[in-house]
């Protein structure tokens, strides 16, 4: 949601430091709407840390397959206010959902693989209007460029990316 207050959580402190540096650069030294929190692995403590930022309306999970079994999904869900929403875009085979909490608090779960056409068009408009900057000085890096006939190599390269702002692109 545009204009939302965001709590970004990660297990890797170095990536959160990098994210804070990018945000400080792109928002003239201050980005009050985004708070970063390191996952501790202690679900109760993590929920408390997230809730200290205020009531959470939504939780977006875009974790890779290697995150399966982590407590972050359960913690993210348990951090939501009643009536909250969960958007699942992570690449898991199976999930453990805190069902009693979800049903008692009327939490909505929605899964979606990638994005719909309208989302892509909205993203393009954000770039065109300067609301989303994709320059190297803004923390975005192209680490691989591929032709359409190299789709398999592009996907293999993208699968190895773990850094913030790293991407591969197709060129025509």
CSV table of C-alpha atoms in Angstrom, one decimal:
chain,number,residue,atom,x,y,z
A,1,UNK,CA,0.0,0.0,0.0
A,2,UNK,CA,1.4,3.4,-1.0
A,3,UNK,CA,2.2,5.6,2.0
A,4,UNK,CA,2.3,2.7,4.5
A,5,UNK,CA,4.5,2.5,7.5
A,6,UNK,CA,6.8,-0.5,7.0
A,7,UNK,CA,8.6,-2.7,9.4
A,8,UNK,CA,11.3,-4.6,7.5
A,9,UNK,CA,12.6,-7.7,9.3
A,10,UNK,CA,15.6,-9.9,8.4
A,11,UNK,CA,17.9,-12.4,10.1
A,12,UNK,CA,21.0,-10.6,8.6
A,13,UNK,CA,22.1,-7.4,10.3
A,14,UNK,CA,24.4,-6.5,7.5
A,15,UNK,CA,21.5,-6.5,5.0
A,16,UNK,CA,19.4,-4.3,7.3
A,17,UNK,CA,22.4,-1.8,7.6
A,18,UNK,CA,22.6,-1.8,3.8
A,19,UNK,CA,18.8,-1.2,3.6
A,20,UNK,CA,19.0,1.7,6.0
A,21,UNK,CA,21.9,3.2,4.0
A,22,UNK,CA,19.9,3.0,0.8
A,23,UNK,CA,16.8,4.5,2.4
A,24,UNK,CA,18.8,7.3,4.0
A,25,UNK,CA,20.3,8.1,0.6
A,26,UNK,CA,17.1,8.0,-1.4
A,27,UNK,CA,15.1,9.9,1.3
A,28,UNK,CA,17.5,12.7,2.0
A,29,UNK,CA,18.9,11.2,5.2
A,30,UNK,CA,15.6,10.2,6.7
A,31,UNK,CA,12.9,7.6,6.1
A,32,UNK,CA,10.6,7.8,9.1
A,33,UNK,CA,8.0,5.4,7.6
A,34,UNK,CA,10.4,2.4,7.5
A,35,UNK,CA,11.7,0.7,10.6
A,36,UNK,CA,14.1,-2.3,10.5
A,37,UNK,CA,14.2,-5.1,13.0
A,38,UNK,CA,16.5,-8.1,13.3
A,39,UNK,CA,14.7,-11.5,13.8
A,40,UNK,CA,16.0,-13.0,17.0
A,41,UNK,CA,14.6,-16.5,16.5
A,42,UNK,CA,12.6,-16.1,19.7
A,43,UNK,CA,9.0,-15.8,18.5
A,44,UNK,CA,7.6,-14.1,21.6
A,45,UNK,CA,10.4,-11.5,21.6
A,46,UNK,CA,10.1,-10.9,17.9
A,47,UNK,CA,6.3,-10.3,18.1
A,48,UNK,CA,7.0,-7.8,21.0
A,49,UNK,CA,9.7,-6.0,18.9
A,50,UNK,CA,7.4,-5.7,15.9
A,51,UNK,CA,4.3,-4.6,18.0
A,52,UNK,CA,6.4,-1.9,19.6
A,53,UNK,CA,6.2,-0.2,16.2
A,54,UNK,CA,2.5,0.0,16.4
A,55,UNK,CA,-0.5,-2.2,15.2
A,56,UNK,CA,0.4,-4.1,12.0
A,57,UNK,CA,-2.3,-4.2,9.3
A,58,UNK,CA,-0.5,-6.5,6.9
A,59,UNK,CA,2.4,-9.0,6.6
A,60,UNK,CA,4.1,-9.7,3.3
A,61,UNK,CA,6.2,-12.8,3.0
A,62,UNK,CA,8.6,-13.1,0.0
A,63,UNK,CA,11.0,-15.5,1.5
A,64,UNK,CA,13.1,-18.0,-0.5
A,65,UNK,CA,12.7,-21.8,-0.2
A,66,UNK,CA,15.7,-21.9,2.2
A,67,UNK,CA,13.6,-20.0,4.8
A,68,UNK,CA,11.2,-22.9,5.2
A,69,UNK,CA,11.0,-24.0,8.8
A,70,UNK,CA,11.9,-20.5,10.1
A,71,UNK,CA,9.7,-18.9,12.8
A,72,UNK,CA,9.4,-15.7,10.9
A,73,UNK,CA,6.2,-16.6,9.1
A,74,UNK,CA,4.4,-17.5,12.4
A,75,UNK,CA,5.9,-14.4,14.1
A,76,UNK,CA,4.8,-12.1,11.3
A,77,UNK,CA,1.2,-13.5,11.4
A,78,UNK,CA,1.1,-13.3,15.2
A,79,UNK,CA,2.1,-9.6,15.0
A,80,UNK,CA,-1.0,-8.6,13.1
A,81,UNK,CA,-4.0,-6.7,14.6
A,82,UNK,CA,-7.4,-8.4,14.4
A,83,UNK,CA,-8.6,-8.3,10.8
A,84,UNK,CA,-5.1,-8.1,9.5
A,85,UNK,CA,-3.9,-9.5,6.2
A,86,UNK,CA,-1.2,-11.9,5.1
A,87,UNK,CA,0.2,-11.9,1.6
A,88,UNK,CA,2.1,-15.1,0.8
A,89,UNK,CA,4.6,-14.8,-2.1
A,90,UNK,CA,7.3,-16.9,-0.5
A,91,UNK,CA,8.5,-20.1,-2.3
A,92,UNK,CA,7.6,-22.8,0.3
A,93,UNK,CA,6.3,-26.2,-0.3
A,94,UNK,CA,4.4,-26.4,3.0
A,95,UNK,CA,3.6,-23.8,5.7
A,96,UNK,CA,2.9,-24.0,9.4
A,97,UNK,CA,0.1,-21.5,10.2
A,98,UNK,CA,-1.0,-20.5,13.7
A,99,UNK,CA,-4.6,-21.5,12.9
A,100,UNK,CA,-6.1,-20.7,16.3
A,101,UNK,CA,-4.7,-17.1,16.1
A,102,UNK,CA,-5.8,-16.7,12.5
A,103,UNK,CA,-9.4,-17.8,13.1
A,104,UNK,CA,-9.8,-16.0,16.4
A,105,UNK,CA,-8.4,-12.7,15.0
A,106,UNK,CA,-10.1,-13.0,11.6
A,107,UNK,CA,-6.8,-12.9,9.7
A,108,UNK,CA,-7.0,-13.0,5.9
A,109,UNK,CA,-4.4,-15.1,4.1
A,110,UNK,CA,-3.9,-14.7,0.3
A,111,UNK,CA,-1.3,-16.4,-1.8
A,112,UNK,CA,-0.1,-15.0,-5.1
A,113,UNK,CA,2.8,-16.2,-7.3
A,114,UNK,CA,4.5,-13.1,-8.7
A,115,UNK,CA,2.3,-10.2,-9.8
A,116,UNK,CA,-0.7,-9.4,-11.8
A,117,UNK,CA,-0.6,-7.3,-14.9
A,118,UNK,CA,-2.1,-4.2,-13.1
A,119,UNK,CA,0.6,-4.5,-10.5
A,120,UNK,CA,3.3,-4.4,-13.2
A,121,UNK,CA,1.7,-1.4,-14.9
A,122,UNK,CA,1.6,0.4,-11.5
A,123,UNK,CA,5.2,-0.4,-10.9
A,124,UNK,CA,6.2,1.0,-14.3
A,125,UNK,CA,4.3,4.2,-13.6
A,126,UNK,CA,6.1,4.6,-10.2
A,127,UNK,CA,9.5,4.4,-12.1
A,128,UNK,CA,8.3,6.8,-14.8
A,129,UNK,CA,7.2,9.4,-12.3
A,130,UNK,CA,10.4,9.1,-10.2
A,131,UNK,CA,8.7,7.6,-7.2
A,132,UNK,CA,10.8,4.4,-7.5
A,133,UNK,CA,14.4,5.0,-8.4
A,134,UNK,CA,16.4,2.2,-9.9
A,135,UNK,CA,19.9,3.7,-10.2
A,136,UNK,CA,23.1,2.3,-8.8
A,137,UNK,CA,23.4,5.4,-6.5
A,138,UNK,CA,20.0,4.4,-5.1
A,139,UNK,CA,21.1,0.9,-4.3
A,140,UNK,CA,20.0,-1.0,-7.4
A,141,UNK,CA,22.4,-3.1,-9.4
A,142,UNK,CA,22.1,-5.2,-12.5
A,143,UNK,CA,24.3,-8.2,-12.0
A,144,UNK,CA,23.4,-10.0,-15.2
A,145,UNK,CA,21.9,-9.1,-18.6
A,146,UNK,CA,20.4,-11.8,-20.8
A,147,UNK,CA,18.7,-12.1,-24.1
A,148,UNK,CA,15.2,-13.7,-24.2
A,149,UNK,CA,16.8,-16.9,-25.6
A,150,UNK,CA,18.9,-17.1,-22.4
A,151,UNK,CA,16.0,-17.4,-20.1
A,152,UNK,CA,17.3,-20.5,-18.3
A,153,UNK,CA,20.6,-18.9,-17.6
A,154,UNK,CA,18.9,-15.7,-16.4
A,155,UNK,CA,16.7,-17.6,-14.0
A,156,UNK,CA,19.7,-19.6,-12.7
A,157,UNK,CA,21.6,-16.3,-12.1
A,158,UNK,CA,18.6,-14.7,-10.4
A,159,UNK,CA,18.2,-17.7,-8.1
A,160,UNK,CA,21.7,-17.1,-6.7
A,161,UNK,CA,21.0,-13.4,-5.8
A,162,UNK,CA,20.7,-12.7,-2.1
A,163,UNK,CA,21.6,-9.0,-1.9
A,164,UNK,CA,19.3,-6.0,-1.6
A,165,UNK,CA,18.8,-4.3,-5.0
A,166,UNK,CA,20.4,-7.1,-7.1
A,167,UNK,CA,18.7,-8.0,-10.3
A,168,UNK,CA,19.0,-9.6,-13.6
A,169,UNK,CA,17.4,-8.1,-16.7
A,170,UNK,CA,16.3,-9.3,-20.1
A,171,UNK,CA,17.3,-7.2,-23.1
A,172,UNK,CA,15.9,-7.3,-26.6
